[in-house]
Amino acid sequence: MSATTDNKRLTTRDIHALRRSGEKIAMLTAYDHVTAALVDQAGVEIILVGDSLGNVVLGYETTLPVTLDDMIRHAGAVYRGTTRAMVVCDLPFGTAKDPETALGSAIAVLQQTGCQAVKIEGGGAAAPIVARLVEQGIPVMAHIGLTPQAVHQLGGYYRHGKDAPAAQELIAAARELQKAGAFAIVLEFIVPEVAAEITQMLDIPTIGIGSGPDCAGQVLVINDLIGLNVGPVPGFAKPKADVAGIIRQAVGEYVAEVKAHPKEPSIG
Ligand code: KIV
């Protein structure tokens, strides 16, 4: 039996109960009301309104142009579409740059969207920011490894923790973020053995993306799962549907039907 069986909205306590029971945690992104409702009905435990919104929905090359107002608009729509999943909203680039800025951003998100928690990218340096929010009663999901908001500093999107010093840095960061009070931590594109070690070491759940099977939970961008993309899909995402193909076909049939209708007399 699942550690979370009733229909009430899940909280950090339920997520920790899953971690303790060993049951894996399923998390997906969503950016709009309808998709969020479907994802919620299908049984995902955490919905992340990720700042991947920038690439996936808004057509930006990176997540950097995404604003707090963008996140608040989409997170509100997601939250209103759901009744059971815990909903977490990313704090976008520049809105969590120091503890007080992050606190203001997180308060705005929680007050204006209904979301229950925020996610903050960054290693050990983000620990004081996490601590400030937690002190104010705001649950924080941390995020280490590939942190797309730092893409220009990192010099691209690649796997993290490949050598011993890099692995040790990730392990230390995970420990500091747990100590600061993060309720969970995303491990993005980390060497699977390092992700497994971090998972074993921590009490809080790790949620992996492209970091191997041994994390306490997994997250994917919804579009990568359902095949709703017009560009390349990360290698670790194995699409389970071809929604892009279904849309192209349905729209193609619609266009053909419209065109097949007998011609109207021309005007003018
Ligand atoms: O923005 C996002 O969608 C994310 C997930 C990929 C973890 O941070």
PDB file of N, CA and C in Angstrom, residues 42 44 93 130 160 168 194 205 210 266:
ATOM      1  N   ALA A  42      -3.349  11.463 -12.664  1.00  0.00           N
ATOM      2  CA  ALA A  42      -2.593  10.237 -12.963  1.00  0.00           C
ATOM      3  C   ALA A  42      -1.723   9.786 -11.793  1.00  0.00           C
ATOM      4  N   VAL A  44       0.798  11.591  -9.837  1.00  0.00           N
ATOM      5  CA  VAL A  44       2.114  12.128  -9.497  1.00  0.00           C
ATOM      6  C   VAL A  44       2.050  12.783  -8.105  1.00  0.00           C
ATOM      7  N   PHE A  93      15.838  32.860 -12.220  1.00  0.00           N
ATOM      8  CA  PHE A  93      17.148  33.526 -12.190  1.00  0.00           C
ATOM      9  C   PHE A  93      17.070  34.925 -11.550  1.00  0.00           C
ATOM     10  N   VAL A 130      18.428  29.012   1.780  1.00  0.00           N
ATOM     11  CA  VAL A 130      17.459  27.975   2.167  1.00  0.00           C
ATOM     12  C   VAL A 130      17.092  28.157   3.643  1.00  0.00           C
ATOM     13  N   HIS A 160      27.485  16.057 -14.228  1.00  0.00           N
ATOM     14  CA  HIS A 160      28.296  16.576 -13.117  1.00  0.00           C
ATOM     15  C   HIS A 160      28.758  15.453 -12.181  1.00  0.00           C
ATOM     16  N   GLN A 168      32.972  15.100  -4.524  1.00  0.00           N
ATOM     17  CA  GLN A 168      33.025  15.517  -3.114  1.00  0.00           C
ATOM     18  C   GLN A 168      32.304  16.846  -2.912  1.00  0.00           C
ATOM     19  N   VAL A 194      27.357   8.743  -7.879  1.00  0.00           N
ATOM     20  CA  VAL A 194      27.429   9.866  -6.928  1.00  0.00           C
ATOM     21  C   VAL A 194      26.016  10.183  -6.417  1.00  0.00           C
ATOM     22  N   PRO A 205      14.547  13.247   0.818  1.00  0.00           N
ATOM     23  CA  PRO A 205      14.558  12.558  -0.475  1.00  0.00           C
ATOM     24  C   PRO A 205      15.346  13.310  -1.542  1.00  0.00           C
ATOM     25  N   GLY A 210      18.050  12.401 -14.899  1.00  0.00           N
ATOM     26  CA  GLY A 210      19.263  11.988 -15.618  1.00  0.00           C
ATOM     27  C   GLY A 210      20.386  11.606 -14.671  1.00  0.00           C
ATOM     28  N   SER A 266     -16.889  33.143 -54.882  1.00  0.00           N
ATOM     29  CA  SER A 266     -15.853  34.116 -54.514  1.00  0.00           C
ATOM     30  C   SER A 266     -16.467  35.497 -54.341  1.00  0.00           C
TER      31      SER A 266
END
